[in-house]
């Protein structure tokens, strides 16, 4: 005789506080000033955005700061049209990897400035390699979403 088990469906939330530390603090202070900062690896010369405390390739501390371009190219994107926990904004939205001009790694952010209501139309507009520029919020607080999104040039 098989035993039958009942299940309970619930949701668990885990509130927490995150300390930015000195590197992310400086990076987000730049956001408040409408600036994007990266760190430069003194060993391999790569410029990393968002800023990091060490180079993940060379494993050396990155102490050199550079202000980077607010333009770049789209390298990958994903159209999101459903809700999930912790989402950055209401759907539909596009999560995008952007290679800012003069940097050496992709920056994950939002792509905006286009009508997202019709996925087929979005597919006709959005393509890897397209030129993008930063669009800032009017009021900024030192948060990643002070940079509202990247829009087609």
Coordinates of C-alpha atoms in Angstrom, one line a residue:
X1 CA 0.0 0.0 0.0
X2 CA 1.5 3.4 -1.1
X3 CA 1.6 6.1 1.5
X4 CA 0.1 9.4 0.5
X5 CA 1.8 12.6 1.6
X6 CA 0.3 16.0 1.7
X7 CA 2.2 19.1 0.7
X8 CA 2.1 22.7 1.9
X9 CA 2.7 25.4 -0.7
X10 CA 4.1 28.6 0.9
X11 CA 6.6 31.4 0.2
X12 CA 9.7 32.1 2.3
X13 CA 11.3 35.6 2.3
X14 CA 14.7 36.3 3.7
X15 CA 15.2 40.0 4.4
X16 CA 18.9 41.0 4.6
X17 CA 21.2 44.0 4.4
X18 CA 24.2 44.1 2.1
X19 CA 27.3 46.2 2.8
X20 CA 28.6 47.6 -0.5
X21 CA 32.2 47.9 0.7
X22 CA 34.6 50.5 -0.7
X23 CA 34.6 49.4 -4.3
X24 CA 30.8 49.2 -4.9
X25 CA 30.3 52.3 -2.7
X26 CA 32.5 54.3 -5.1
X27 CA 30.8 52.7 -8.1
X28 CA 27.3 53.6 -6.9
X29 CA 28.4 57.1 -5.9
X30 CA 29.3 57.5 -9.6
X31 CA 25.8 56.4 -10.5
X32 CA 24.4 59.3 -8.4
X33 CA 26.6 61.7 -10.5
X34 CA 25.6 60.2 -13.8
X35 CA 29.0 58.6 -14.2
X36 CA 30.0 55.0 -14.9
X37 CA 33.2 53.9 -13.2
X38 CA 35.3 50.8 -13.8
X39 CA 38.5 49.5 -12.3
X40 CA 41.6 48.7 -14.4
X41 CA 43.8 45.7 -13.8
X42 CA 47.4 46.9 -13.7
X43 CA 48.6 43.5 -14.8
X44 CA 46.5 42.7 -17.9
X45 CA 45.1 46.2 -18.6
X46 CA 41.5 45.1 -18.7
X47 CA 38.8 47.6 -17.7
X48 CA 36.1 46.0 -15.6
X49 CA 32.5 47.3 -15.3
X50 CA 30.9 47.2 -12.8
X51 CA 34.0 48.0 -10.8
X52 CA 35.6 45.1 -9.0
X53 CA 38.1 44.9 -6.2
X54 CA 40.3 42.4 -8.0
X55 CA 40.8 41.1 -11.6
X56 CA 39.1 37.7 -11.9
X57 CA 41.6 36.7 -14.6
X58 CA 44.8 37.8 -12.9
X59 CA 43.7 37.7 -9.2
X60 CA 45.4 41.0 -8.5
X61 CA 43.9 44.0 -6.7
X62 CA 42.4 46.6 -9.0
X63 CA 43.2 50.1 -7.5
X64 CA 43.1 52.2 -10.7
X65 CA 39.7 53.8 -11.3
X66 CA 38.6 55.0 -14.7
X67 CA 35.4 56.8 -15.9
X68 CA 34.1 54.8 -18.9
X69 CA 31.9 55.7 -21.9
X70 CA 28.2 55.8 -21.5
X71 CA 27.8 54.2 -25.0
X72 CA 28.4 50.7 -26.1
X73 CA 27.2 47.7 -28.1
X74 CA 24.6 45.1 -27.2
X75 CA 26.1 41.6 -26.9
X76 CA 23.1 39.6 -25.7
X77 CA 19.6 40.2 -24.6
X78 CA 16.5 38.4 -23.1
X79 CA 12.9 39.5 -23.3
X80 CA 11.1 38.9 -20.0
X81 CA 7.3 39.1 -20.0
X82 CA 6.5 37.3 -16.7
X83 CA 6.8 38.2 -13.0
X84 CA 9.3 36.7 -10.7
X85 CA 10.7 37.4 -7.2
X86 CA 13.3 40.1 -7.1
X87 CA 12.7 41.4 -10.6
X88 CA 14.3 44.8 -11.3
X89 CA 11.2 46.3 -12.9
X90 CA 7.7 45.4 -14.1
X91 CA 7.5 43.2 -17.2
X92 CA 7.8 43.3 -20.1
X93 CA 11.5 44.3 -20.0
X94 CA 14.7 43.4 -21.7
X95 CA 17.7 42.3 -19.7
X96 CA 20.8 43.1 -21.7
X97 CA 24.6 42.5 -21.7
X98 CA 26.3 45.7 -22.9
X99 CA 30.0 46.1 -23.8
X100 CA 30.6 49.7 -23.0
X101 CA 33.1 51.4 -25.3
X102 CA 36.6 51.0 -24.1
X103 CA 35.8 48.2 -21.6
X104 CA 36.7 44.5 -21.6
X105 CA 33.7 42.8 -20.0
X106 CA 29.9 42.9 -20.5
X107 CA 27.7 45.0 -18.2
X108 CA 24.3 43.6 -17.3
X109 CA 21.5 46.2 -17.3
X110 CA 18.2 47.0 -18.9
X111 CA 17.5 47.9 -22.5
X112 CA 14.7 50.4 -22.9
X113 CA 13.5 53.3 -25.1
X114 CA 11.5 51.0 -27.4
X115 CA 8.0 49.7 -27.3
X116 CA 8.0 46.3 -25.7
X117 CA 4.4 45.4 -26.2
X118 CA 4.9 43.3 -29.3
X119 CA 7.7 40.7 -29.2
X120 CA 7.8 40.4 -33.0
X121 CA 8.3 44.1 -33.4
X122 CA 11.0 44.0 -30.7
X123 CA 12.8 41.2 -32.6
X124 CA 12.8 43.5 -35.6
X125 CA 14.5 46.3 -33.7
X126 CA 16.8 44.7 -31.2
X127 CA 19.9 42.9 -32.4
X128 CA 23.3 42.1 -31.1
X129 CA 25.8 44.7 -32.1
X130 CA 23.4 47.6 -32.0
X131 CA 24.7 50.9 -30.5
X132 CA 23.3 51.9 -27.1
X133 CA 23.6 54.9 -24.8
X134 CA 22.9 55.4 -21.1
X135 CA 19.6 57.0 -20.0
X136 CA 19.6 58.3 -16.5
X137 CA 16.8 59.0 -14.0
X138 CA 16.2 62.6 -13.0
X139 CA 16.5 61.9 -9.3
X140 CA 19.4 59.6 -8.3
X141 CA 20.2 57.9 -5.0
X142 CA 23.4 56.0 -5.6
X143 CA 21.7 52.8 -6.9
X144 CA 22.2 50.6 -10.0
X145 CA 18.8 51.7 -11.3
X146 CA 19.8 55.4 -11.2
X147 CA 20.9 54.4 -14.7
X148 CA 17.3 53.9 -15.9
X149 CA 18.3 51.8 -19.0
X150 CA 20.3 51.8 -22.2
X151 CA 18.5 53.0 -25.3
X152 CA 19.3 52.6 -29.0
X153 CA 21.4 55.4 -30.4

